[in-house]
């Protein structure tokens, strides 16, 4: 799937309201009926249907009229909602090339408000066809087609929460900048994937650094669970940076010892095969090891709940079991991305209202729990600003309309509670 953000700057306020209405409706609908979209969007003079037609034409929503006439978001539509929010916060002003594509995510180079390059990671759970996965997924509750977007959101939230906690405690990770929906914005790491490195000057030192890092993770109550050459970057000075955190678990997890040993063995086997280095020493998991800190508890308190973790872990386990049978979607587009930077800063100049945020508060120093609370408040503030702008333009908005009040309430609950 090719992400073309050129369209983002041309979408109207009505089209974004319709897109948001479909997102809200997907909370309890597999396909959101047009009547409900109209009710939630509050677009005057029948503009919602026109907006939906534009969204469908540009593949931001998917339409099914065979059994049930309704719409749902595509990943492209979900991308646009997340990017618009990040633009309105002043986090992003442009996008450049695609850095890489994985089974579960896409990575792009972005441009922030100061013109500095950043990394933008889009979670894409469900992109590959796991046809042998059981249809009955209790952990997805009533969600079916919407579950992939929901679980992608959980994966991004988990990754951002762990990255932020690790970075603030001195671990070698990218700098976490912001998060919204299924998108994580982080600093761009200057280095190379360890998998692509042909030769190390000091393989023993790098091996020791990685083993010490695994032990340090455990001393903070965490296990990476995917600690391999594809999730480790190394620079010219042979300093390592760990990336990709959506599979991290606590050392109190039932399979903690197995995950710990797997991380250790991945590094041992890779160094022996790639560099001919056999480490004489390697760590062994000890459940009685005294913790320095409990980052697993800190992350749980940051907004990524234990219930969220159960749902995501259940999915990840099943995906791993069926990984060998996974097939790439037939409609995946492998076109190369244009190297030219595509400006999306103009979205803040369109007639879609945005809210100015206090830039005096550093996002990097906030605790994650405060960030989530402020994030929800800003979403509500933006909705209030929309109503204010409508009144200024002469559009009749009344608080006495019961339908609008109920939709408003549901909208706010949706923003506060996630999904």
PDB file of N, CA and C in Angstrom, residues 334-406:
ATOM      1  N   UNK A 334       3.816  -2.349  -4.672  1.00  0.00           N
ATOM      2  CA  UNK A 334       5.253  -2.304  -4.402  1.00  0.00           C
ATOM      3  C   UNK A 334       5.941  -1.157  -5.123  1.00  0.00           C
ATOM      4  N   UNK A 335       5.145  -0.177  -5.561  1.00  0.00           N
ATOM      5  CA  UNK A 335       5.748   0.957  -6.253  1.00  0.00           C
ATOM      6  C   UNK A 335       6.732   1.670  -5.348  1.00  0.00           C
ATOM      7  N   UNK A 336       7.810   2.179  -5.932  1.00  0.00           N
ATOM      8  CA  UNK A 336       8.790   2.935  -5.163  1.00  0.00           C
ATOM      9  C   UNK A 336       8.221   4.295  -4.814  1.00  0.00           C
ATOM     10  N   UNK A 337       8.615   4.776  -3.645  1.00  0.00           N
ATOM     11  CA  UNK A 337       8.132   6.071  -3.186  1.00  0.00           C
ATOM     12  C   UNK A 337       8.916   7.194  -3.837  1.00  0.00           C
ATOM     13  N   UNK A 338       8.247   8.296  -4.075  1.00  0.00           N
ATOM     14  CA  UNK A 338       8.887   9.481  -4.628  1.00  0.00           C
ATOM     15  C   UNK A 338       9.786  10.088  -3.570  1.00  0.00           C
ATOM     16  N   UNK A 339      11.046  10.393  -3.950  1.00  0.00           N
ATOM     17  CA  UNK A 339      11.996  10.944  -2.995  1.00  0.00           C
ATOM     18  C   UNK A 339      11.693  12.385  -2.634  1.00  0.00           C
ATOM     19  N   UNK A 340      10.855  13.020  -3.401  1.00  0.00           N
ATOM     20  CA  UNK A 340      10.575  14.428  -3.152  1.00  0.00           C
ATOM     21  C   UNK A 340       9.700  14.578  -1.922  1.00  0.00           C
ATOM     22  N   UNK A 341      10.031  15.508  -1.065  1.00  0.00           N
ATOM     23  CA  UNK A 341       9.247  15.748   0.143  1.00  0.00           C
ATOM     24  C   UNK A 341       7.873  16.262  -0.240  1.00  0.00           C
ATOM     25  N   UNK A 342       6.834  15.651   0.337  1.00  0.00           N
ATOM     26  CA  UNK A 342       5.465  16.062   0.061  1.00  0.00           C
ATOM     27  C   UNK A 342       4.967  16.881   1.238  1.00  0.00           C
ATOM     28  N   UNK A 343       4.695  18.121   1.009  1.00  0.00           N
ATOM     29  CA  UNK A 343       4.291  19.009   2.090  1.00  0.00           C
ATOM     30  C   UNK A 343       2.877  18.718   2.539  1.00  0.00           C
ATOM     31  N   UNK A 344       2.715  18.573   3.840  1.00  0.00           N
ATOM     32  CA  UNK A 344       1.377  18.426   4.390  1.00  0.00           C
ATOM     33  C   UNK A 344       1.099  19.518   5.414  1.00  0.00           C
ATOM     34  N   UNK A 345       1.991  20.486   5.473  1.00  0.00           N
ATOM     35  CA  UNK A 345       1.776  21.575   6.417  1.00  0.00           C
ATOM     36  C   UNK A 345       0.569  22.399   6.048  1.00  0.00           C
ATOM     37  N   UNK A 346       0.173  22.368   4.754  1.00  0.00           N
ATOM     38  CA  UNK A 346      -0.965  23.175   4.316  1.00  0.00           C
ATOM     39  C   UNK A 346      -2.266  22.720   4.935  1.00  0.00           C
ATOM     40  N   UNK A 347      -2.270  21.529   5.549  1.00  0.00           N
ATOM     41  CA  UNK A 347      -3.501  21.076   6.183  1.00  0.00           C
ATOM     42  C   UNK A 347      -3.909  22.016   7.310  1.00  0.00           C
ATOM     43  N   UNK A 348      -2.930  22.659   7.928  1.00  0.00           N
ATOM     44  CA  UNK A 348      -3.251  23.569   9.008  1.00  0.00           C
ATOM     45  C   UNK A 348      -3.784  24.887   8.498  1.00  0.00           C
ATOM     46  N   UNK A 349      -3.670  25.133   7.162  1.00  0.00           N
ATOM     47  CA  UNK A 349      -4.186  26.364   6.590  1.00  0.00           C
ATOM     48  C   UNK A 349      -5.528  26.159   5.898  1.00  0.00           C
ATOM     49  N   UNK A 350      -6.000  24.902   5.858  1.00  0.00           N
ATOM     50  CA  UNK A 350      -7.273  24.636   5.202  1.00  0.00           C
ATOM     51  C   UNK A 350      -8.411  25.072   6.102  1.00  0.00           C
ATOM     52  N   UNK A 351      -9.637  24.882   5.630  1.00  0.00           N
ATOM     53  CA  UNK A 351     -10.772  25.292   6.433  1.00  0.00           C
ATOM     54  C   UNK A 351     -11.140  24.254   7.475  1.00  0.00           C
ATOM     55  N   UNK A 352     -10.278  23.254   7.692  1.00  0.00           N
ATOM     56  CA  UNK A 352     -10.471  22.353   8.815  1.00  0.00           C
ATOM     57  C   UNK A 352      -9.857  23.007  10.047  1.00  0.00           C
ATOM     58  N   UNK A 353     -10.656  23.315  11.064  1.00  0.00           N
ATOM     59  CA  UNK A 353     -10.151  24.048  12.219  1.00  0.00           C
ATOM     60  C   UNK A 353      -9.166  23.225  13.027  1.00  0.00           C
ATOM     61  N   UNK A 354      -8.161  23.884  13.531  1.00  0.00           N
ATOM     62  CA  UNK A 354      -7.198  23.226  14.395  1.00  0.00           C
ATOM     63  C   UNK A 354      -7.067  24.048  15.663  1.00  0.00           C
ATOM     64  N   UNK A 355      -6.487  23.429  16.660  1.00  0.00           N
ATOM     65  CA  UNK A 355      -6.343  24.079  17.951  1.00  0.00           C
ATOM     66  C   UNK A 355      -4.872  24.340  18.208  1.00  0.00           C
ATOM     67  N   UNK A 356      -4.548  25.505  18.714  1.00  0.00           N
ATOM     68  CA  UNK A 356      -3.170  25.815  19.057  1.00  0.00           C
ATOM     69  C   UNK A 356      -2.856  25.202  20.412  1.00  0.00           C
ATOM     70  N   UNK A 357      -1.684  24.594  20.509  1.00  0.00           N
ATOM     71  CA  UNK A 357      -1.305  23.935  21.739  1.00  0.00           C
ATOM     72  C   UNK A 357      -0.113  24.662  22.374  1.00  0.00           C
ATOM     73  N   UNK A 358      -0.001  24.532  23.678  1.00  0.00           N
ATOM     74  CA  UNK A 358       1.050  25.195  24.421  1.00  0.00           C
ATOM     75  C   UNK A 358       2.385  24.527  24.122  1.00  0.00           C
ATOM     76  N   UNK A 359       3.266  25.225  23.411  1.00  0.00           N
ATOM     77  CA  UNK A 359       4.549  24.660  23.030  1.00  0.00           C
ATOM     78  C   UNK A 359       5.595  24.827  24.134  1.00  0.00           C
ATOM     79  N   UNK A 360       5.222  25.540  25.214  1.00  0.00           N
ATOM     80  CA  UNK A 360       6.191  25.763  26.280  1.00  0.00           C
ATOM     81  C   UNK A 360       6.443  24.493  27.088  1.00  0.00           C
ATOM     82  N   UNK A 361       5.513  23.565  27.001  1.00  0.00           N
ATOM     83  CA  UNK A 361       5.673  22.323  27.747  1.00  0.00           C
ATOM     84  C   UNK A 361       6.382  21.304  26.869  1.00  0.00           C
ATOM     85  N   UNK A 362       7.493  20.825  27.287  1.00  0.00           N
ATOM     86  CA  UNK A 362       8.252  19.862  26.488  1.00  0.00           C
ATOM     87  C   UNK A 362       7.572  18.505  26.503  1.00  0.00           C
ATOM     88  N   UNK A 363       7.296  17.990  25.311  1.00  0.00           N
ATOM     89  CA  UNK A 363       6.633  16.686  25.224  1.00  0.00           C
ATOM     90  C   UNK A 363       7.556  15.562  25.714  1.00  0.00           C
ATOM     91  N   UNK A 364       8.832  15.787  25.586  1.00  0.00           N
ATOM     92  CA  UNK A 364       9.763  14.705  25.918  1.00  0.00           C
ATOM     93  C   UNK A 364       9.912  14.521  27.422  1.00  0.00           C
ATOM     94  N   UNK A 365       9.512  15.505  28.225  1.00  0.00           N
ATOM     95  CA  UNK A 365       9.696  15.408  29.661  1.00  0.00           C
ATOM     96  C   UNK A 365       8.407  15.104  30.400  1.00  0.00           C
ATOM     97  N   UNK A 366       7.306  15.061  29.705  1.00  0.00           N
ATOM     98  CA  UNK A 366       6.044  14.718  30.372  1.00  0.00           C
ATOM     99  C   UNK A 366       6.015  13.231  30.677  1.00  0.00           C
ATOM    100  N   UNK A 367       5.422  12.861  31.777  1.00  0.00           N
ATOM    101  CA  UNK A 367       5.165  11.444  32.014  1.00  0.00           C
ATOM    102  C   UNK A 367       4.047  11.037  31.093  1.00  0.00           C
ATOM    103  N   UNK A 368       4.052   9.768  30.707  1.00  0.00           N
ATOM    104  CA  UNK A 368       3.131   9.326  29.648  1.00  0.00           C
ATOM    105  C   UNK A 368       1.672   9.434  30.083  1.00  0.00           C
ATOM    106  N   UNK A 369       1.425   9.243  31.359  1.00  0.00           N
ATOM    107  CA  UNK A 369       0.046   9.330  31.833  1.00  0.00           C
ATOM    108  C   UNK A 369      -0.502  10.737  31.640  1.00  0.00           C
ATOM    109  N   UNK A 370       0.307  11.738  31.939  1.00  0.00           N
ATOM    110  CA  UNK A 370      -0.117  13.120  31.733  1.00  0.00           C
ATOM    111  C   UNK A 370      -0.315  13.399  30.257  1.00  0.00           C
ATOM    112  N   UNK A 371       0.552  12.814  29.410  1.00  0.00           N
ATOM    113  CA  UNK A 371       0.442  13.046  27.976  1.00  0.00           C
ATOM    114  C   UNK A 371      -0.886  12.530  27.453  1.00  0.00           C
ATOM    115  N   UNK A 372      -1.279  11.326  27.909  1.00  0.00           N
ATOM    116  CA  UNK A 372      -2.540  10.756  27.447  1.00  0.00           C
ATOM    117  C   UNK A 372      -3.722  11.608  27.883  1.00  0.00           C
ATOM    118  N   UNK A 373      -3.683  12.103  29.139  1.00  0.00           N
ATOM    119  CA  UNK A 373      -4.776  12.934  29.635  1.00  0.00           C
ATOM    120  C   UNK A 373      -4.887  14.215  28.838  1.00  0.00           C
ATOM    121  N   UNK A 374      -3.738  14.852  28.582  1.00  0.00           N
ATOM    122  CA  UNK A 374      -3.749  16.093  27.809  1.00  0.00           C
ATOM    123  C   UNK A 374      -4.174  15.834  26.374  1.00  0.00           C
ATOM    124  N   UNK A 375      -3.758  14.681  25.846  1.00  0.00           N
ATOM    125  CA  UNK A 375      -4.125  14.344  24.474  1.00  0.00           C
ATOM    126  C   UNK A 375      -5.636  14.247  24.330  1.00  0.00           C
ATOM    127  N   UNK A 376      -6.289  13.580  25.291  1.00  0.00           N
ATOM    128  CA  UNK A 376      -7.742  13.458  25.239  1.00  0.00           C
ATOM    129  C   UNK A 376      -8.398  14.822  25.362  1.00  0.00           C
ATOM    130  N   UNK A 377      -7.855  15.660  26.251  1.00  0.00           N
ATOM    131  CA  UNK A 377      -8.425  16.993  26.424  1.00  0.00           C
ATOM    132  C   UNK A 377      -8.302  17.821  25.152  1.00  0.00           C
ATOM    133  N   UNK A 378      -7.186  17.663  24.457  1.00  0.00           N
ATOM    134  CA  UNK A 378      -6.992  18.422  23.219  1.00  0.00           C
ATOM    135  C   UNK A 378      -7.959  17.978  22.128  1.00  0.00           C
ATOM    136  N   UNK A 379      -8.240  16.672  22.088  1.00  0.00           N
ATOM    137  CA  UNK A 379      -9.204  16.184  21.105  1.00  0.00           C
ATOM    138  C   UNK A 379     -10.582  16.798  21.359  1.00  0.00           C
ATOM    139  N   UNK A 380     -10.965  16.876  22.630  1.00  0.00           N
ATOM    140  CA  UNK A 380     -12.258  17.478  22.966  1.00  0.00           C
ATOM    141  C   UNK A 380     -12.236  18.965  22.640  1.00  0.00           C
ATOM    142  N   UNK A 381     -11.113  19.606  22.929  1.00  0.00           N
ATOM    143  CA  UNK A 381     -10.979  21.033  22.635  1.00  0.00           C
ATOM    144  C   UNK A 381     -11.132  21.295  21.138  1.00  0.00           C
ATOM    145  N   UNK A 382     -10.585  20.406  20.329  1.00  0.00           N
ATOM    146  CA  UNK A 382     -10.689  20.565  18.884  1.00  0.00           C
ATOM    147  C   UNK A 382     -12.144  20.475  18.430  1.00  0.00           C
ATOM    148  N   UNK A 383     -12.889  19.547  19.010  1.00  0.00           N
ATOM    149  CA  UNK A 383     -14.304  19.412  18.657  1.00  0.00           C
ATOM    150  C   UNK A 383     -15.085  20.664  19.057  1.00  0.00           C
ATOM    151  N   UNK A 384     -14.757  21.204  20.220  1.00  0.00           N
ATOM    152  CA  UNK A 384     -15.414  22.442  20.645  1.00  0.00           C
ATOM    153  C   UNK A 384     -15.076  23.591  19.699  1.00  0.00           C
ATOM    154  N   UNK A 385     -13.838  23.589  19.206  1.00  0.00           N
ATOM    155  CA  UNK A 385     -13.426  24.632  18.271  1.00  0.00           C
ATOM    156  C   UNK A 385     -14.198  24.522  16.955  1.00  0.00           C
ATOM    157  N   UNK A 386     -14.488  23.306  16.538  1.00  0.00           N
ATOM    158  CA  UNK A 386     -15.281  23.105  15.324  1.00  0.00           C
ATOM    159  C   UNK A 386     -16.648  23.754  15.466  1.00  0.00           C
ATOM    160  N   UNK A 387     -17.281  23.514  16.592  1.00  0.00           N
ATOM    161  CA  UNK A 387     -18.609  24.091  16.823  1.00  0.00           C
ATOM    162  C   UNK A 387     -18.540  25.614  16.872  1.00  0.00           C
ATOM    163  N   UNK A 388     -17.445  26.119  17.444  1.00  0.00           N
ATOM    164  CA  UNK A 388     -17.261  27.564  17.518  1.00  0.00           C
ATOM    165  C   UNK A 388     -17.117  28.164  16.124  1.00  0.00           C
ATOM    166  N   UNK A 389     -16.328  27.485  15.274  1.00  0.00           N
ATOM    167  CA  UNK A 389     -16.128  27.975  13.911  1.00  0.00           C
ATOM    168  C   UNK A 389     -17.418  27.919  13.098  1.00  0.00           C
ATOM    169  N   UNK A 390     -18.215  26.889  13.336  1.00  0.00           N
ATOM    170  CA  UNK A 390     -19.496  26.787  12.641  1.00  0.00           C
ATOM    171  C   UNK A 390     -20.399  27.963  12.978  1.00  0.00           C
ATOM    172  N   UNK A 391     -20.420  28.325  14.246  1.00  0.00           N
ATOM    173  CA  UNK A 391     -21.237  29.464  14.670  1.00  0.00           C
ATOM    174  C   UNK A 391     -20.742  30.754  14.030  1.00  0.00           C
ATOM    175  N   UNK A 392     -19.416  30.908  13.943  1.00  0.00           N
ATOM    176  CA  UNK A 392     -18.855  32.114  13.339  1.00  0.00           C
ATOM    177  C   UNK A 392     -19.222  32.228  11.864  1.00  0.00           C
ATOM    178  N   UNK A 393     -19.362  31.087  11.209  1.00  0.00           N
ATOM    179  CA  UNK A 393     -19.693  31.091   9.786  1.00  0.00           C
ATOM    180  C   UNK A 393     -21.196  31.152   9.532  1.00  0.00           C
ATOM    181  N   UNK A 394     -21.939  31.309  10.607  1.00  0.00           N
ATOM    182  CA  UNK A 394     -23.376  31.472  10.446  1.00  0.00           C
ATOM    183  C   UNK A 394     -24.161  30.188  10.415  1.00  0.00           C
ATOM    184  N   UNK A 395     -23.507  29.066  10.696  1.00  0.00           N
ATOM    185  CA  UNK A 395     -24.217  27.788  10.718  1.00  0.00           C
ATOM    186  C   UNK A 395     -24.919  27.648  12.059  1.00  0.00           C
ATOM    187  N   UNK A 396     -26.192  27.283  12.014  1.00  0.00           N
ATOM    188  CA  UNK A 396     -26.983  27.194  13.240  1.00  0.00           C
ATOM    189  C   UNK A 396     -26.579  25.963  14.044  1.00  0.00           C
ATOM    190  N   UNK A 397     -26.079  26.171  15.247  1.00  0.00           N
ATOM    191  CA  UNK A 397     -25.709  25.085  16.150  1.00  0.00           C
ATOM    192  C   UNK A 397     -26.413  25.308  17.474  1.00  0.00           C
ATOM    193  N   UNK A 398     -27.247  24.368  17.889  1.00  0.00           N
ATOM    194  CA  UNK A 398     -27.999  24.537  19.130  1.00  0.00           C
ATOM    195  C   UNK A 398     -27.757  23.365  20.065  1.00  0.00           C
ATOM    196  N   UNK A 399     -27.690  23.668  21.337  1.00  0.00           N
ATOM    197  CA  UNK A 399     -27.498  22.634  22.347  1.00  0.00           C
ATOM    198  C   UNK A 399     -28.801  21.942  22.722  1.00  0.00           C
ATOM    199  N   UNK A 400     -29.897  22.434  22.187  1.00  0.00           N
ATOM    200  CA  UNK A 400     -31.190  21.851  22.527  1.00  0.00           C
ATOM    201  C   UNK A 400     -31.526  20.651  21.658  1.00  0.00           C
ATOM    202  N   UNK A 401     -30.780  20.460  20.618  1.00  0.00           N
ATOM    203  CA  UNK A 401     -31.033  19.325  19.738  1.00  0.00           C
ATOM    204  C   UNK A 401     -30.558  18.042  20.417  1.00  0.00           C
ATOM    205  N   UNK A 402     -31.494  17.189  20.776  1.00  0.00           N
ATOM    206  CA  UNK A 402     -31.174  15.982  21.540  1.00  0.00           C
ATOM    207  C   UNK A 402     -30.227  15.055  20.791  1.00  0.00           C
ATOM    208  N   UNK A 403     -30.448  14.902  19.503  1.00  0.00           N
ATOM    209  CA  UNK A 403     -29.606  14.005  18.710  1.00  0.00           C
ATOM    210  C   UNK A 403     -28.164  14.473  18.698  1.00  0.00           C
ATOM    211  N   UNK A 404     -27.977  15.783  18.530  1.00  0.00           N
ATOM    212  CA  UNK A 404     -26.621  16.323  18.511  1.00  0.00           C
ATOM    213  C   UNK A 404     -25.946  16.160  19.867  1.00  0.00           C
ATOM    214  N   UNK A 405     -26.718  16.357  20.933  1.00  0.00           N
ATOM    215  CA  UNK A 405     -26.148  16.215  22.270  1.00  0.00           C
ATOM    216  C   UNK A 405     -25.687  14.780  22.517  1.00  0.00           C
ATOM    217  N   UNK A 406     -26.502  13.812  22.098  1.00  0.00           N
ATOM    218  CA  UNK A 406     -26.126  12.414  22.295  1.00  0.00           C
ATOM    219  C   UNK A 406     -24.882  12.063  21.485  1.00  0.00           C
TER     220      UNK A 406
END
